[in-house]
mmCIF file of C-alpha atoms and ligand atoms in Angstrom:
data_model
loop_
_atom_site.group_PDB
_atom_site.id
_atom_site.type_symbol
_atom_site.label_atom_id
_atom_site.label_comp_id
_atom_site.label_asym_id
_atom_site.label_seq_id
_atom_site.Cartn_x
_atom_site.Cartn_y
_atom_site.Cartn_z
ATOM 1 C CA MET A 1140 54.578 -176.289 -151.104
ATOM 2 C CA PHE A 1141 52.512 -174.099 -148.847
ATOM 3 C CA ILE A 1142 53.003 -170.331 -148.931
ATOM 4 C CA GLY A 1143 53.914 -170.477 -152.625
ATOM 5 C CA HIS A 1144 50.306 -171.509 -153.326
ATOM 6 C CA TYR A 1145 48.994 -168.400 -151.615
ATOM 7 C CA ALA A 1146 51.342 -166.340 -153.803
ATOM 8 C CA VAL A 1147 49.417 -167.658 -156.841
ATOM 9 C CA ALA A 1148 46.144 -166.578 -155.223
ATOM 10 C CA LEU A 1149 47.445 -163.065 -154.599
ATOM 11 C CA VAL A 1150 48.501 -162.733 -158.221
ATOM 12 C CA ALA A 1151 45.181 -164.179 -159.366
ATOM 13 C CA LYS A 1152 43.453 -161.516 -157.342
ATOM 14 C CA ARG A 1153 44.992 -158.846 -159.644
ATOM 15 C CA VAL A 1154 43.958 -160.763 -162.740
ATOM 16 C CA ALA A 1155 40.380 -161.184 -161.483
ATOM 17 C CA PRO A 1156 39.903 -158.363 -158.964
ATOM 18 C CA GLN A 1157 36.194 -159.000 -158.503
ATOM 19 C CA THR A 1158 36.791 -162.497 -157.190
ATOM 20 C CA ASN A 1159 36.948 -162.701 -153.426
ATOM 21 C CA LEU A 1160 40.413 -163.545 -152.121
ATOM 22 C CA GLY A 1161 39.039 -166.300 -149.892
ATOM 23 C CA ILE A 1162 37.786 -168.165 -152.964
ATOM 24 C CA LEU A 1163 41.187 -167.854 -154.581
ATOM 25 C CA PHE A 1164 42.895 -169.082 -151.392
ATOM 26 C CA ALA A 1165 40.575 -172.043 -151.329
ATOM 27 C CA ALA A 1166 41.196 -172.731 -155.008
ATOM 28 C CA VAL A 1167 44.982 -172.841 -154.825
ATOM 29 C CA GLN A 1168 44.920 -175.027 -151.770
ATOM 30 C CA LEU A 1169 42.001 -177.270 -152.822
ATOM 31 C CA PRO A 1170 44.029 -180.529 -153.130
ATOM 32 C CA ASP A 1171 45.495 -179.938 -149.647
ATOM 33 C CA LEU A 1172 42.028 -179.269 -148.267
ATOM 34 C CA LEU A 1173 40.651 -182.479 -149.769
ATOM 35 C CA TRP A 1174 43.652 -184.518 -148.712
ATOM 36 C CA PRO A 1175 42.965 -184.638 -144.927
ATOM 37 C CA ILE A 1176 39.347 -185.644 -145.559
ATOM 38 C CA LEU A 1177 40.564 -188.497 -147.828
ATOM 39 C CA LEU A 1178 43.070 -189.518 -145.192
ATOM 40 C CA LEU A 1179 40.440 -189.638 -142.451
ATOM 41 C CA THR A 1180 38.173 -191.698 -144.652
ATOM 42 C CA GLY A 1181 41.019 -194.088 -145.545
ATOM 43 C CA LYS A 1182 40.933 -193.291 -149.273
ATOM 44 C CA GLU A 1183 44.511 -191.965 -149.257
ATOM 45 C CA LYS A 1184 47.572 -192.994 -147.289
ATOM 46 C CA VAL A 1185 50.596 -191.214 -145.830
ATOM 47 C CA LEU A 1186 53.440 -192.374 -143.623
ATOM 48 C CA ILE A 1187 55.012 -190.209 -140.945
ATOM 49 C CA GLU A 1188 58.770 -190.782 -141.017
ATOM 50 C CA PRO A 1189 60.720 -188.165 -138.943
ATOM 51 C CA ASN A 1190 63.863 -188.387 -141.120
ATOM 52 C CA HIS A 1191 62.110 -188.827 -144.474
ATOM 53 C CA LEU A 1192 63.092 -185.404 -145.965
ATOM 54 C CA PRO A 1193 64.765 -182.419 -144.285
ATOM 55 C CA PHE A 1194 61.718 -180.213 -144.938
ATOM 56 C CA SER A 1195 58.916 -182.741 -144.416
ATOM 57 C CA PRO A 1196 58.478 -185.931 -142.422
ATOM 58 C CA LEU A 1197 55.646 -187.014 -144.715
ATOM 59 C CA HIS A 1198 56.023 -189.932 -147.043
ATOM 60 C CA PHE A 1199 53.131 -189.681 -149.496
ATOM 61 C CA THR A 1200 52.456 -193.233 -150.439
ATOM 62 C CA HIS A 1201 48.983 -192.970 -151.958
ATOM 63 C CA TYR A 1202 47.096 -189.788 -152.860
ATOM 64 C CA PRO A 1203 45.728 -190.235 -156.364
ATOM 65 C CA ILE A 1204 42.411 -188.437 -155.775
ATOM 66 C CA SER A 1205 43.741 -185.245 -154.233
ATOM 67 C CA HIS A 1206 47.149 -185.043 -155.975
ATOM 68 C CA SER A 1207 47.249 -186.694 -159.321
ATOM 69 C CA LEU A 1208 47.576 -184.445 -162.392
ATOM 70 C CA LEU A 1209 44.433 -185.896 -163.953
ATOM 71 C CA THR A 1210 42.228 -185.411 -160.935
ATOM 72 C CA ASN A 1211 43.603 -181.936 -160.435
ATOM 73 C CA LEU A 1212 42.487 -181.138 -163.975
ATOM 74 C CA GLY A 1213 39.056 -182.408 -162.927
ATOM 75 C CA TRP A 1214 38.974 -180.425 -159.677
ATOM 76 C CA ALA A 1215 40.096 -177.342 -161.609
ATOM 77 C CA GLY A 1216 37.329 -177.712 -164.176
ATOM 78 C CA LEU A 1217 34.656 -178.406 -161.547
ATOM 79 C CA PHE A 1218 35.681 -175.584 -159.230
ATOM 80 C CA GLY A 1219 35.982 -173.081 -162.077
ATOM 81 C CA LEU A 1220 32.692 -174.151 -163.641
ATOM 82 C CA ALA A 1221 30.839 -173.995 -160.332
ATOM 83 C CA TYR A 1222 32.211 -170.526 -159.700
ATOM 84 C CA TRP A 1223 31.165 -169.352 -163.160
ATOM 85 C CA LEU A 1224 27.672 -170.861 -162.823
ATOM 86 C CA ILE A 1225 27.187 -169.103 -159.432
ATOM 87 C CA THR A 1226 28.684 -165.736 -160.265
ATOM 88 C CA GLY A 1227 28.749 -165.403 -164.071
ATOM 89 C CA TYR A 1228 32.192 -163.857 -163.722
ATOM 90 C CA ARG A 1229 34.159 -165.554 -166.506
ATOM 91 C CA LYS A 1230 37.579 -164.024 -165.702
ATOM 92 C CA GLY A 1231 37.126 -165.095 -162.058
ATOM 93 C CA ALA A 1232 36.196 -168.630 -163.159
ATOM 94 C CA TRP A 1233 39.439 -168.904 -165.138
ATOM 95 C CA ALA A 1234 41.465 -167.603 -162.213
ATOM 96 C CA VAL A 1235 39.823 -170.072 -159.874
ATOM 97 C CA GLY A 1236 40.234 -173.049 -162.234
ATOM 98 C CA LEU A 1237 43.861 -172.245 -163.128
ATOM 99 C CA GLY A 1238 44.467 -171.588 -159.438
ATOM 100 C CA VAL A 1239 43.384 -175.106 -158.551
ATOM 101 C CA LEU A 1240 45.535 -176.541 -161.324
ATOM 102 C CA SER A 1241 48.589 -174.518 -160.295
ATOM 103 C CA HIS A 1242 48.680 -176.530 -157.010
ATOM 104 C CA TRP A 1243 49.950 -179.704 -158.736
ATOM 105 C CA PHE A 1244 52.692 -177.967 -160.641
ATOM 106 C CA LEU A 1245 54.006 -176.043 -157.610
ATOM 107 C CA ASP A 1246 53.876 -179.202 -155.525
ATOM 108 C CA ALA A 1247 55.866 -180.970 -158.241
ATOM 109 C CA ILE A 1248 58.773 -178.584 -157.605
ATOM 110 C CA VAL A 1249 59.106 -179.414 -153.862
ATOM 111 C CA HIS A 1250 57.842 -183.004 -153.525
ATOM 112 C CA GLU A 1251 60.096 -185.950 -154.173
ATOM 113 C CA PRO A 1252 58.792 -188.067 -157.064
ATOM 114 C CA ASP A 1253 55.552 -189.075 -155.427
ATOM 115 C CA LEU A 1254 52.942 -187.108 -157.344
ATOM 116 C CA PRO A 1255 50.930 -189.376 -159.680
ATOM 117 C CA LEU A 1256 50.051 -188.354 -163.165
ATOM 118 C CA ILE A 1257 47.042 -190.621 -163.356
ATOM 119 C CA PRO A 1258 45.253 -192.566 -160.575
ATOM 120 C CA GLY A 1259 46.307 -196.204 -160.783
ATOM 121 C CA ASN A 1260 49.404 -195.449 -162.778
ATOM 122 C CA THR A 1261 52.875 -196.002 -161.330
ATOM 123 C CA ALA A 1262 54.465 -192.888 -162.915
ATOM 124 C CA ARG A 1263 55.423 -190.382 -160.237
ATOM 125 C CA VAL A 1264 56.750 -186.792 -160.552
ATOM 126 C CA GLY A 1265 58.623 -184.472 -158.274
ATOM 127 C CA LEU A 1266 61.797 -182.389 -158.354
ATOM 128 C CA GLY A 1267 62.495 -182.820 -154.617
ATOM 129 C CA LEU A 1268 63.278 -179.315 -153.451
ATOM 130 C CA TRP A 1269 62.232 -180.436 -149.944
ATOM 131 C CA HIS A 1270 65.651 -182.083 -149.712
ATOM 132 C CA SER A 1271 66.901 -178.527 -148.848
ATOM 133 C CA ILE A 1272 65.159 -176.487 -146.157
ATOM 134 C CA SER A 1273 66.956 -173.259 -147.088
ATOM 135 C CA LEU A 1274 66.247 -173.559 -150.799
ATOM 136 C CA THR A 1275 62.599 -174.359 -150.154
ATOM 137 C CA ILE A 1276 62.109 -171.395 -147.867
ATOM 138 C CA ALA A 1277 64.036 -169.146 -150.212
ATOM 139 C CA LEU A 1278 61.876 -170.059 -153.188
ATOM 140 C CA GLU A 1279 58.510 -169.943 -151.407
ATOM 141 C CA GLY A 1280 59.497 -166.775 -149.523
ATOM 142 C CA LEU A 1281 60.473 -165.071 -152.779
ATOM 143 C CA LEU A 1282 57.203 -166.137 -154.409
ATOM 144 C CA LEU A 1283 55.194 -164.819 -151.482
ATOM 145 C CA VAL A 1284 57.010 -161.468 -151.111
ATOM 146 C CA GLY A 1285 56.699 -160.822 -154.839
ATOM 147 C CA ALA A 1286 53.009 -161.703 -154.816
ATOM 148 C CA ILE A 1287 52.352 -159.519 -151.750
ATOM 149 C CA TRP A 1288 53.864 -156.538 -153.540
ATOM 150 C CA TYR A 1289 51.769 -157.284 -156.635
ATOM 151 C CA TYR A 1290 48.606 -157.753 -154.603
ATOM 152 C CA LEU A 1291 48.940 -154.620 -152.460
ATOM 153 C CA LYS A 1292 49.659 -152.603 -155.604
ATOM 154 C CA ALA A 1293 46.393 -153.843 -157.132
ATOM 155 C CA THR A 1294 44.187 -153.603 -154.041
ATOM 156 C CA PRO A 1295 45.130 -150.760 -151.834
ATOM 157 C CA GLY A 1296 43.493 -150.795 -148.386
ATOM 158 C CA LYS A 1297 40.793 -148.217 -147.715
ATOM 159 C CA GLY A 1298 41.447 -147.982 -143.957
ATOM 160 C CA ARG A 1299 43.834 -148.881 -141.248
ATOM 161 C CA ARG A 1300 42.158 -152.154 -140.229
ATOM 162 C CA GLU A 1301 42.335 -153.862 -143.563
ATOM 163 C CA PRO A 1302 46.106 -153.852 -143.876
ATOM 164 C CA PHE A 1303 46.384 -154.947 -140.222
ATOM 165 C CA GLY A 1304 44.083 -157.947 -140.883
ATOM 166 C CA PHE A 1305 45.959 -158.765 -144.018
ATOM 167 C CA TRP A 1306 49.347 -158.802 -142.245
ATOM 168 C CA LEU A 1307 47.884 -160.806 -139.379
ATOM 169 C CA LEU A 1308 46.665 -163.407 -141.843
ATOM 170 C CA LEU A 1309 50.053 -163.557 -143.555
ATOM 171 C CA GLY A 1310 51.676 -163.939 -140.158
ATOM 172 C CA LEU A 1311 49.412 -166.947 -139.443
ATOM 173 C CA VAL A 1312 50.247 -168.471 -142.816
ATOM 174 C CA VAL A 1313 53.988 -168.075 -142.420
ATOM 175 C CA PHE A 1314 53.746 -169.430 -138.824
ATOM 176 C CA LEU A 1315 51.919 -172.551 -140.077
ATOM 177 C CA TYR A 1316 54.447 -172.917 -142.840
ATOM 178 C CA LEU A 1317 57.480 -172.763 -140.548
ATOM 179 C CA SER A 1318 55.846 -175.008 -137.975
ATOM 180 C CA GLY A 1319 56.375 -177.869 -140.395
ATOM 181 C CA PRO A 1320 60.172 -178.303 -140.549
ATOM 182 C CA PHE A 1321 60.874 -176.667 -137.173
ATOM 183 C CA SER A 1322 58.485 -178.555 -134.958
ATOM 184 C CA PRO A 1323 58.137 -182.246 -134.004
ATOM 185 C CA PRO A 1324 56.283 -184.361 -136.533
ATOM 186 C CA PRO A 1325 52.616 -185.226 -135.768
ATOM 187 C CA GLY A 1326 52.143 -188.256 -133.613
ATOM 188 C CA ASP A 1327 49.739 -190.087 -135.905
ATOM 189 C CA VAL A 1328 47.894 -189.671 -139.180
ATOM 190 C CA THR A 1329 44.614 -188.568 -137.558
ATOM 191 C CA SER A 1330 46.339 -185.733 -135.694
ATOM 192 C CA LEU A 1331 48.078 -184.781 -138.979
ATOM 193 C CA ALA A 1332 44.790 -184.792 -140.874
ATOM 194 C CA LEU A 1333 43.002 -182.686 -138.272
ATOM 195 C CA PHE A 1334 45.863 -180.159 -138.270
ATOM 196 C CA ALA A 1335 45.750 -180.046 -142.066
ATOM 197 C CA LEU A 1336 41.979 -179.513 -141.928
ATOM 198 C CA SER A 1337 42.510 -176.402 -139.815
ATOM 199 C CA GLY A 1338 43.957 -174.932 -143.039
ATOM 200 C CA CYS A 1339 40.345 -174.446 -144.081
ATOM 201 C CA LEU A 1340 40.235 -171.446 -141.759
ATOM 202 C CA ILE A 1341 42.688 -169.530 -143.920
ATOM 203 C CA PRO A 1342 40.378 -169.043 -146.942
ATOM 204 C CA PHE A 1343 37.547 -168.010 -144.592
ATOM 205 C CA ILE A 1344 39.738 -165.382 -142.857
ATOM 206 C CA ALA A 1345 41.027 -164.169 -146.234
ATOM 207 C CA GLY A 1346 37.467 -163.940 -147.609
ATOM 208 C CA TRP A 1347 36.347 -161.934 -144.596
ATOM 209 C CA ILE A 1348 39.234 -159.492 -144.910
ATOM 210 C CA ASP A 1349 38.630 -159.015 -148.640
ATOM 211 C CA TYR A 1350 34.905 -158.655 -148.113
ATOM 212 C CA ARG A 1351 35.458 -155.891 -145.514
ATOM 213 C CA ARG A 1352 37.991 -154.197 -147.759
ATOM 214 C CA THR A 1353 35.509 -153.850 -150.592
ATOM 215 C CA HIS A 1354 32.244 -153.489 -148.620
ATOM 216 C CA ARG A 1355 33.079 -150.728 -146.236
ATOM 217 C CA GLN A 1356 29.720 -149.126 -146.826
ATOM 218 C CA ALA A 1357 27.864 -152.407 -145.998
ATOM 219 C CA SER A 1358 26.126 -152.348 -149.381
ATOM 220 C CA GLN A 1359 23.184 -154.645 -149.965
ATOM 221 C CA PRO A 1360 23.882 -158.057 -151.574
ATOM 222 C CA VAL A 1361 23.139 -158.104 -155.277
ATOM 223 C CA ASN A 1362 22.469 -161.803 -155.621
ATOM 224 C CA SER A 1363 23.427 -165.151 -154.105
ATOM 225 C CA GLY A 1364 26.889 -164.915 -155.605
ATOM 226 C CA THR A 1365 27.770 -161.706 -153.759
ATOM 227 C CA ALA A 1366 29.965 -163.470 -151.232
ATOM 228 C CA LEU A 1367 32.000 -164.968 -154.052
ATOM 229 C CA VAL A 1368 32.310 -161.780 -156.115
ATOM 230 C CA ASN A 1369 33.358 -158.364 -154.896
ATOM 231 C CA ARG A 1370 31.189 -155.770 -156.561
HETATM 232 ZN ZN1 ZN B 2572 49.553 -180.374 -152.090
#
């Protein structure tokens, strides 16, 4: 799943409005941001098979650190705890932690049974929605549209530029999403990992847009956690 993860972040923003949207974007995509690093360091493995599934040419053969349920629980706890220690914003910490954890469950809807429950264990989970391009896009599109409506209702823009930046970012996210099934598969795992790493830009852009939205008056930072919490 891809844009469905961002839908969770937009909903979480309403639950914890003081948490910067960039942090929530990073949280819900954390396993996919760790994954290319683990690929490049040889800790995890993937095969590129053009006809593997209609929606994805990727055959995930080994990714227990980034994508097992147990490690996702660990990442969720670590990320949520770190956020709480830095900002002291408990509601935001829960949103961040649960945002990380949501990644595994949403992935389990679209992946074929390749998601490990525990590293080293052979049990794999996945409902396989990626067997249908139309159903996958319908589900993720519905999640994103619903979440955008929810998010905009909670955080109205204070000027013309914020909504423009927001829509521009969403356009980028949707473009990246559709580039998967409708473009040639990556030539090799290194190219794939580097492309996946470029996904790190999305949380940064979202964070910048959200920061501008809530700091129009260029207020002075309150403490070191100010970039992580909108005051
Ligand atoms: Zn994932």
